[in-house]
Short mmCIF file of C-alpha atoms in Angstrom, two decimals:
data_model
loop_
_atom_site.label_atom_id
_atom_site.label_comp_id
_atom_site.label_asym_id
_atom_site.label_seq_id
_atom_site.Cartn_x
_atom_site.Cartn_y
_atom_site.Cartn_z
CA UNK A 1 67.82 -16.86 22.72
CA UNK A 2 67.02 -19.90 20.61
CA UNK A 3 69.27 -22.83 21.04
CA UNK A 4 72.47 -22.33 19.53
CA UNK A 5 74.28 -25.00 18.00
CA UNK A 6 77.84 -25.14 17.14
CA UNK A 7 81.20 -27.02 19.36
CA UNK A 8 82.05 -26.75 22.48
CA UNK A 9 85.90 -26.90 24.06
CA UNK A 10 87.04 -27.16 27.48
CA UNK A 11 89.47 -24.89 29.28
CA UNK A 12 91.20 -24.73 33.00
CA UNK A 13 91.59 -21.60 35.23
CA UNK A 14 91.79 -20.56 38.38
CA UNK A 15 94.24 -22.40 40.78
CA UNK A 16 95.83 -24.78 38.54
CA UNK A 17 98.94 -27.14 37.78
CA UNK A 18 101.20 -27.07 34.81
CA UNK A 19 100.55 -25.37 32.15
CA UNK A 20 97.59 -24.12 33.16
CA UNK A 21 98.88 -22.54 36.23
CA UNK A 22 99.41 -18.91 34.66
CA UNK A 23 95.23 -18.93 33.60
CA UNK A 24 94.20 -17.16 36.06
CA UNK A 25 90.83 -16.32 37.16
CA UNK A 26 89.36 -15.26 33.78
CA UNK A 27 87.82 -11.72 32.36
CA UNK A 28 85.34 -12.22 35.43
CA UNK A 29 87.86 -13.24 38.34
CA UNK A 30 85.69 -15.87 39.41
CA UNK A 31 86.68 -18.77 37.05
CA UNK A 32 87.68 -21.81 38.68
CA UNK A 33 88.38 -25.63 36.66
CA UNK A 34 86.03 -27.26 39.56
CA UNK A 35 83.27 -25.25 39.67
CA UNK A 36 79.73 -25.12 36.75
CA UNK A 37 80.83 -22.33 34.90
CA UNK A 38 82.06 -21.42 31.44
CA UNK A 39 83.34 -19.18 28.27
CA UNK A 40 81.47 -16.81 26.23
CA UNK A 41 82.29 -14.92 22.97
CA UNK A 42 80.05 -12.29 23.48
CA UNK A 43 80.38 -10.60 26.96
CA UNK A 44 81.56 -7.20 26.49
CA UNK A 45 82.66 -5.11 22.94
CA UNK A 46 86.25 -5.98 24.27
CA UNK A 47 85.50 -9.57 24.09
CA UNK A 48 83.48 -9.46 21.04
CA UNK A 49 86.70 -8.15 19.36
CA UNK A 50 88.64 -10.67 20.41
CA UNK A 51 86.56 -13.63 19.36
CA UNK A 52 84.64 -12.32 16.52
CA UNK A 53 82.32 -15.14 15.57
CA UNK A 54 80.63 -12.51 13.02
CA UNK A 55 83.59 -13.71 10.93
CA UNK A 56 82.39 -17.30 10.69
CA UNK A 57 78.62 -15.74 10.26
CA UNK A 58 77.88 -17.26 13.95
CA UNK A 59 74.49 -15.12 14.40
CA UNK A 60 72.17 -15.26 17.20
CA UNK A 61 74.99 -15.16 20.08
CA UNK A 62 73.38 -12.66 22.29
CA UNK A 63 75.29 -10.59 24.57
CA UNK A 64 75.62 -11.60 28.24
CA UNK A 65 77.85 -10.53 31.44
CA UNK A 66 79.92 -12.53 34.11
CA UNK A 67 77.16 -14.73 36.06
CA UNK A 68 74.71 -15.36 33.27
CA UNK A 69 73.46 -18.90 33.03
CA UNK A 70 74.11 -21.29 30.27
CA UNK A 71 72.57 -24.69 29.24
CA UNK A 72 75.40 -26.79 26.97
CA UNK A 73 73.43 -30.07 25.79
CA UNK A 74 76.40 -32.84 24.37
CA UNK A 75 75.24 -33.88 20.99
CA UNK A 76 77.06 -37.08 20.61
CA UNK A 77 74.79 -38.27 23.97
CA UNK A 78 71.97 -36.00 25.36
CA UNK A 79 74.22 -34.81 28.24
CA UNK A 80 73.34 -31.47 29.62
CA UNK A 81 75.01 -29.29 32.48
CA UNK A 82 74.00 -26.05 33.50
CA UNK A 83 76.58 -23.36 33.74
CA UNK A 84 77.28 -19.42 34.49
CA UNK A 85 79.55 -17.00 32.48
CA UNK A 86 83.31 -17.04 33.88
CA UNK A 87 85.56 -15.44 31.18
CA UNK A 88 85.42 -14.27 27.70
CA UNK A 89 85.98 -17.06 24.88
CA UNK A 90 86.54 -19.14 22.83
CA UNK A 91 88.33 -17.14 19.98
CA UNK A 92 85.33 -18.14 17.41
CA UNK A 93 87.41 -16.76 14.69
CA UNK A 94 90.77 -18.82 15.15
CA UNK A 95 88.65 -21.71 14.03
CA UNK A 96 85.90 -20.65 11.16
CA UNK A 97 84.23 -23.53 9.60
CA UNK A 98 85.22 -26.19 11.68
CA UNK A 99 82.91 -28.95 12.51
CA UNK A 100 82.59 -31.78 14.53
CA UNK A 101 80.30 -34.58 14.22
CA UNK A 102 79.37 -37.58 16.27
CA UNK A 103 77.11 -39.50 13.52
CA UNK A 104 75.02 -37.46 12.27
CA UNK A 105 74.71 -34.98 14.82
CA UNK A 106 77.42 -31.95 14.03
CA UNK A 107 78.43 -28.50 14.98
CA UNK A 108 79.94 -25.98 13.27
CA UNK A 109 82.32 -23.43 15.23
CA UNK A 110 83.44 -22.75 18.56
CA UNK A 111 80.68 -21.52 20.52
CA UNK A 112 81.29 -21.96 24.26
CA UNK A 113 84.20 -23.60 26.41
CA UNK A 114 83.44 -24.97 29.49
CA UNK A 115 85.47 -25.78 32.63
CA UNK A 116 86.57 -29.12 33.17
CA UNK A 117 83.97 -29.94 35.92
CA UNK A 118 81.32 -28.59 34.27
CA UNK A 119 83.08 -30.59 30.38
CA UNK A 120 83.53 -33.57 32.61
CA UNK A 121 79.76 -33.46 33.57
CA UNK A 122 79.06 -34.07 30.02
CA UNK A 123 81.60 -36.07 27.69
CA UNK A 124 85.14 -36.98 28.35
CA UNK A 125 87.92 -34.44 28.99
CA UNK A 126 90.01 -36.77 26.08
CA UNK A 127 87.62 -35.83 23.67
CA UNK A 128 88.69 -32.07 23.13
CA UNK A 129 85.43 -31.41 21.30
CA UNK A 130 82.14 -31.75 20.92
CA UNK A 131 79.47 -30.63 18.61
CA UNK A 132 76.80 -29.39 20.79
CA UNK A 133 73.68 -27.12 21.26
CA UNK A 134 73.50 -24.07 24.12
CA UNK A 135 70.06 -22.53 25.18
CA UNK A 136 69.00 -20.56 28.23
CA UNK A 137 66.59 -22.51 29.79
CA UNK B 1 65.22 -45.79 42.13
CA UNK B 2 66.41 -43.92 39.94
CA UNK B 3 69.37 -44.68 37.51
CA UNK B 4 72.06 -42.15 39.59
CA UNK B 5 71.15 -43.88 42.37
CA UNK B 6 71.58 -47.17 41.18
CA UNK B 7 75.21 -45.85 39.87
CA UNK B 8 76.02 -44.63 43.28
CA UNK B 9 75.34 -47.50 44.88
CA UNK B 10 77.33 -49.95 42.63
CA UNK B 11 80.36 -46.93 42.33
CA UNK B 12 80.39 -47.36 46.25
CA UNK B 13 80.40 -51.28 46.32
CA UNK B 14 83.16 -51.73 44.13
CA UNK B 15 85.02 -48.23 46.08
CA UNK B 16 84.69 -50.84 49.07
CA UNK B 17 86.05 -53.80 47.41
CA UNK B 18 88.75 -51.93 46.74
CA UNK B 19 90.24 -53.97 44.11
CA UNK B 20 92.09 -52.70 41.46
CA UNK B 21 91.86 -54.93 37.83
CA UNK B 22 89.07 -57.27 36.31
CA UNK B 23 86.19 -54.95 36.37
CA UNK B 24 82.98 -56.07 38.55
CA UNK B 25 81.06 -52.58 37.77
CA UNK B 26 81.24 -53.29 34.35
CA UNK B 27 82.40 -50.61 31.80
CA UNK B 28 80.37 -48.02 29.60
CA UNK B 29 80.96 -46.71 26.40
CA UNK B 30 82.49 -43.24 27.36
CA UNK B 31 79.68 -40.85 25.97
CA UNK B 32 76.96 -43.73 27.53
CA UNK B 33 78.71 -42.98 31.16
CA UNK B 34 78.63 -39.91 30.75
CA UNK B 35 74.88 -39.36 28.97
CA UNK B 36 73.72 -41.83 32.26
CA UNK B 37 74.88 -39.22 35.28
CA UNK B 38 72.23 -35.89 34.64
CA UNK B 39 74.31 -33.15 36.26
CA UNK B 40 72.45 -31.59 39.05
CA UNK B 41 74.94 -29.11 40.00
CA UNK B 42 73.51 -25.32 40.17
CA UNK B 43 75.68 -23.69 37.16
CA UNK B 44 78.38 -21.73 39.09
CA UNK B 45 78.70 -23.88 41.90
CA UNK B 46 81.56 -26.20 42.56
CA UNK B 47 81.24 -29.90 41.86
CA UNK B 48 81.46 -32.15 44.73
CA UNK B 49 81.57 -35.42 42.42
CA UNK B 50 84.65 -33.61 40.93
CA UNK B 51 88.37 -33.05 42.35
CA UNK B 52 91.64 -31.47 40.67
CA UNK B 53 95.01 -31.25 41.53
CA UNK B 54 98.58 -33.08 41.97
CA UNK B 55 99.02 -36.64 43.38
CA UNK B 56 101.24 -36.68 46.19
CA UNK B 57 100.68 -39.90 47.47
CA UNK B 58 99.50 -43.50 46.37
CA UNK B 59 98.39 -46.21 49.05
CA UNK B 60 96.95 -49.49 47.82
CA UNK B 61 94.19 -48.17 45.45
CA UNK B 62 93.83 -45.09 47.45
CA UNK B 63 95.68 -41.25 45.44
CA UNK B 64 95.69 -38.75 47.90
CA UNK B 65 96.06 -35.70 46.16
CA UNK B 66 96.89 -31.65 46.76
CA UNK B 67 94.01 -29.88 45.35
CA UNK B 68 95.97 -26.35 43.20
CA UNK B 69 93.82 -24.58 46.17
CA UNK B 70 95.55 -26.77 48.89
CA UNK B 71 92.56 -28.99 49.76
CA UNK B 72 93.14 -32.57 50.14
CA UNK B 73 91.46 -35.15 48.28
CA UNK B 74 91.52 -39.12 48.49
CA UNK B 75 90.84 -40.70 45.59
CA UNK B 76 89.61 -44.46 45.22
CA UNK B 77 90.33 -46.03 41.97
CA UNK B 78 87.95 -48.46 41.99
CA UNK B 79 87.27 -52.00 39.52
CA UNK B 80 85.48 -49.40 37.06
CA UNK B 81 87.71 -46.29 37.02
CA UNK B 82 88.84 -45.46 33.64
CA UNK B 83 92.28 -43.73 33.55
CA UNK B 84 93.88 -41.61 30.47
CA UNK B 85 97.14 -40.90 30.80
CA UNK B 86 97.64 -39.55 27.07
CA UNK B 87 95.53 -42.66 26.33
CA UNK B 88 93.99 -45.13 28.15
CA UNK B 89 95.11 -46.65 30.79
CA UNK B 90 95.84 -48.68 33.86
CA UNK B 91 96.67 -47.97 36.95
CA UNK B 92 100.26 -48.90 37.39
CA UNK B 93 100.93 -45.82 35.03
CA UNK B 94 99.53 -43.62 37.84
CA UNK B 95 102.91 -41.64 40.10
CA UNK B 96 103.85 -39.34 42.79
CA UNK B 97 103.60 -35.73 40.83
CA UNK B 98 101.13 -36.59 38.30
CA UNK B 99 98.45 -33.72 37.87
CA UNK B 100 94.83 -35.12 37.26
CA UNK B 101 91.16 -34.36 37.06
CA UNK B 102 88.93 -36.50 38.73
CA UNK B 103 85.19 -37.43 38.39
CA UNK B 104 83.18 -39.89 40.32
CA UNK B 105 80.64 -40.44 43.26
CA UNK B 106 81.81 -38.59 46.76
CA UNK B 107 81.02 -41.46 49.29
CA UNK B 108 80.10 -40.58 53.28
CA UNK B 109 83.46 -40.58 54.48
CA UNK B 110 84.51 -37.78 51.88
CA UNK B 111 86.54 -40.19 49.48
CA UNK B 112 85.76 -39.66 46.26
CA UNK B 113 85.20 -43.38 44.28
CA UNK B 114 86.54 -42.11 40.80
CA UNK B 115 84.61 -43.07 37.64
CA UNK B 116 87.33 -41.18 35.51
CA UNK B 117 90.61 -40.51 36.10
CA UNK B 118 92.97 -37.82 33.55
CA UNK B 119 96.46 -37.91 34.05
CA UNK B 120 98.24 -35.13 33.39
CA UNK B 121 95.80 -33.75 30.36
CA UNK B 122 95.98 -30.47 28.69
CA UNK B 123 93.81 -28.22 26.70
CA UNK B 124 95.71 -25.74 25.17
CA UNK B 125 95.63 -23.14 23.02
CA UNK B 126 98.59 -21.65 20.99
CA UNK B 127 100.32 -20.37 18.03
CA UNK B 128 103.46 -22.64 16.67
CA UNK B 129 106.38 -20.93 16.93
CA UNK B 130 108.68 -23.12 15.34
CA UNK B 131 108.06 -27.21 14.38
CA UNK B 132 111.38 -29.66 14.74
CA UNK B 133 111.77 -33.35 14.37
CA UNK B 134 108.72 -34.60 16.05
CA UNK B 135 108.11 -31.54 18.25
CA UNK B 136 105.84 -28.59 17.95
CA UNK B 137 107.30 -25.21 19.56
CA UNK B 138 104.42 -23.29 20.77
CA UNK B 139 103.54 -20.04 22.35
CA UNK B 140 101.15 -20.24 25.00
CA UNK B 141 100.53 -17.23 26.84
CA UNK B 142 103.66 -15.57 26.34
CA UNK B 143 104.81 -19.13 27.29
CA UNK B 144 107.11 -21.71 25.55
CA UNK B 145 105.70 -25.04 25.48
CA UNK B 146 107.37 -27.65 23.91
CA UNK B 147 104.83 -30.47 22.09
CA UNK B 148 106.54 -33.68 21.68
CA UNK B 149 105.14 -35.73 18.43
CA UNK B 150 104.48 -39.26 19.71
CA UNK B 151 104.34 -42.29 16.94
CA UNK B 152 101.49 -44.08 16.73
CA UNK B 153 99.45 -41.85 19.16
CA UNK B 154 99.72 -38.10 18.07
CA UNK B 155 97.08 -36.94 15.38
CA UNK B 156 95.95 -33.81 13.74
CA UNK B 157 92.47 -32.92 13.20
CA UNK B 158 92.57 -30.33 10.09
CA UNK B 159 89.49 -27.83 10.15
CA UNK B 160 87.01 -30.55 11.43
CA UNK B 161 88.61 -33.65 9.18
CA UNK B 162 88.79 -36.80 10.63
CA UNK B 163 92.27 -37.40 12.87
CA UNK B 164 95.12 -38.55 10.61
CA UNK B 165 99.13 -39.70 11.78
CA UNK B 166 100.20 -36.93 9.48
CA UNK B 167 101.39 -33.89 11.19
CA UNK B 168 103.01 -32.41 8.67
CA UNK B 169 100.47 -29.95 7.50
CA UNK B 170 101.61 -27.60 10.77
CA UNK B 171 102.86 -24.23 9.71
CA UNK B 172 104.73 -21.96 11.74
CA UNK B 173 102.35 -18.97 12.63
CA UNK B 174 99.41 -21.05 12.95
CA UNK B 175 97.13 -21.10 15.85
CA UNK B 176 96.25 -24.81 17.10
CA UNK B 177 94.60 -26.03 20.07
CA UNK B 178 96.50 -28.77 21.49
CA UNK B 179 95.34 -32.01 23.35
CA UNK B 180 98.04 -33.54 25.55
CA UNK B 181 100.14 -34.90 28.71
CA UNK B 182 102.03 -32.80 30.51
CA UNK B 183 105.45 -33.79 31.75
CA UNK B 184 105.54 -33.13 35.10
CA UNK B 185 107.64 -30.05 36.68
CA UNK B 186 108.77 -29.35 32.53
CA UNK B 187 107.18 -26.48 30.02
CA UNK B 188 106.97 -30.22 28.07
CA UNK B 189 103.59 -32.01 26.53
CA UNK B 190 103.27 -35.31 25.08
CA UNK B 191 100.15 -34.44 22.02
CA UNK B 192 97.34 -36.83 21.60
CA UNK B 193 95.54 -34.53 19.36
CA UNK B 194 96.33 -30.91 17.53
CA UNK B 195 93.77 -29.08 16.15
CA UNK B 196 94.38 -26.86 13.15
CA UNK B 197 92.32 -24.24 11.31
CA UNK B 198 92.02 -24.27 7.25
#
């Protein structure tokens, strides 16, 4: 897969306070806010339904099951954390169009959410989002 | 040495100084921190330089909190710990109850010497069910949460435009992702930032 550039999110699940506490463990049962691991819009046709970044002509997002590794690089500084697939998301389509930019470095669209350990590892949980690029290597 | 090692070692110092105010690590520019500490975790793995869960109690500069899975963390704020608590903040702000994430540098003893602190913060996604004066109504999950507007602080971010005061673009039906701090023990939320599609 060639790097993929768009935003990137954070979300919480697993064991959890407030509102979070009804997440769960995500599609793959395993999610958990403390460990490396994140979202992915394209693990299943179920999923794909559900997040449909076809609709915001997001091409290139390769299909890929619970487990599978992601690289998320932070555009605003270089940061990079590795991570593995958790649970199906972000809903692409909810958002179509939207960018972010940290100077001249933007994304376009939700590509990827990450866990707040693995968000942490990279920018700060206060900044919701963050345009940024996601590989495989 | 390297530059996470130098990091460690002056996190550690200043955990052991213990002193909470001036700063003697010195502060970074948020996305600087953060671009300085490569992550060397293996992806999947739990994060031992990271804790969550619910303070339930505070000595000196010392939070000893419940991890949501029941293990116990102690937390050192330390001279360069920077805490958000819907913005930021210092640490007389920080109480008994408050949820947090926690980032930092896990020292021998198993204290974790915090780098970042978040009080309380929220991610959340949801579709508005209903906007009052200065509150957002939102489903979440089959879940009412209630989104309190707060002057001077809450801002919307409209399809990727820069944040602006004015909320009052939010439409019933829409779905937003909302950045916030809880209120403890409520189905409440304090918003720093809602994000809205076109």
């Amino acid at each position: 897969m060639a790097a993929l550039r768009g935003e990137v999110s954070w979300f919480c699940c697993g064991s959890a306070w407030g509102p979070c506490g009804t997440a769960g463990g995500g599609a793959c049962g395993t999610c958990s806010s403390g460990n490396y691991q994140h979202a992915w819009p394209n693990t299943s046709d179920a999923c794909l339904a559900i997040t449909r970044p076809d609709r915001c002509g997001v091409t290139g997002m390769t299909r890929r099951g619970c487990g599978f590794r992601h690289y998320t690089t932070n555009l605003c500084n270089g940061a990079r954390v590795g991570t593995t697939i958790a649970d199906c998301g972000p809903q692409t389509d909810l958002f179509c169009g939207e960018r972010t930019c940290c100077g001249s470095a933007c994304g376009s669209n939700r590509i990827i959410d990450l866990t707040p350990a693995a968000y942490s590892a990279i920018a700060s949980l206060s900044a919701g989002l963050r345009p940024c690029s996601v590989d495989t290597v | 040495m390297n530059q996470t090692l130098d990091r460690r070692r002056l996190l550690a110092t200043a955990a052991l100084g213990g002193v909470v105010g001036a700063t003697g690590l010195g502060s970074l520019a948020p996305e600087a921190a953060f671009a300085a500490e490569p992550a060397t975790i293996e992806p999947g793995a739990p994060d031992p330089n990271f804790a969550e869960g619910r303070i339930s109690r505070i000595s000196g500069s010392m939070l000893l909190v419940t991890g949501s899975d029941t293990v116990l963390h102690s937390i050192r704020i330390t001279d360069g710990t920077s805490i958000w608590k819907l913005h930021p903040t210092t640490f007389d702000k920080v109480t008994v109850g408050d949820g947090l994430y926690a980032r930092g540098v896990r020292l021998p003893d198993g204290t974790l010497a915090a780098d970042s602190v978040w009080l309380n913060i929220v991610n959340l996604h949801g579709h508005i069910a209903a906007v009052g004066r200065n509150v957002l109504h939102l489903d979440h999950q089959g879940r009412r949460i209630v989104a309190h507007v707060v002057p001077d602080r809450s801002a919307a971010v409209y399809n990727g435009t820069p944040a602006v005061s004015d909320l009052s673009l939010l439409r019933v039906g829409r779905h937003v992702q909302v950045l916030g701090a809880w209120h403890p023990d409520t189905n409440e939320i304090d918003i720093a930032t809602v994000y809205a599609a076109a």
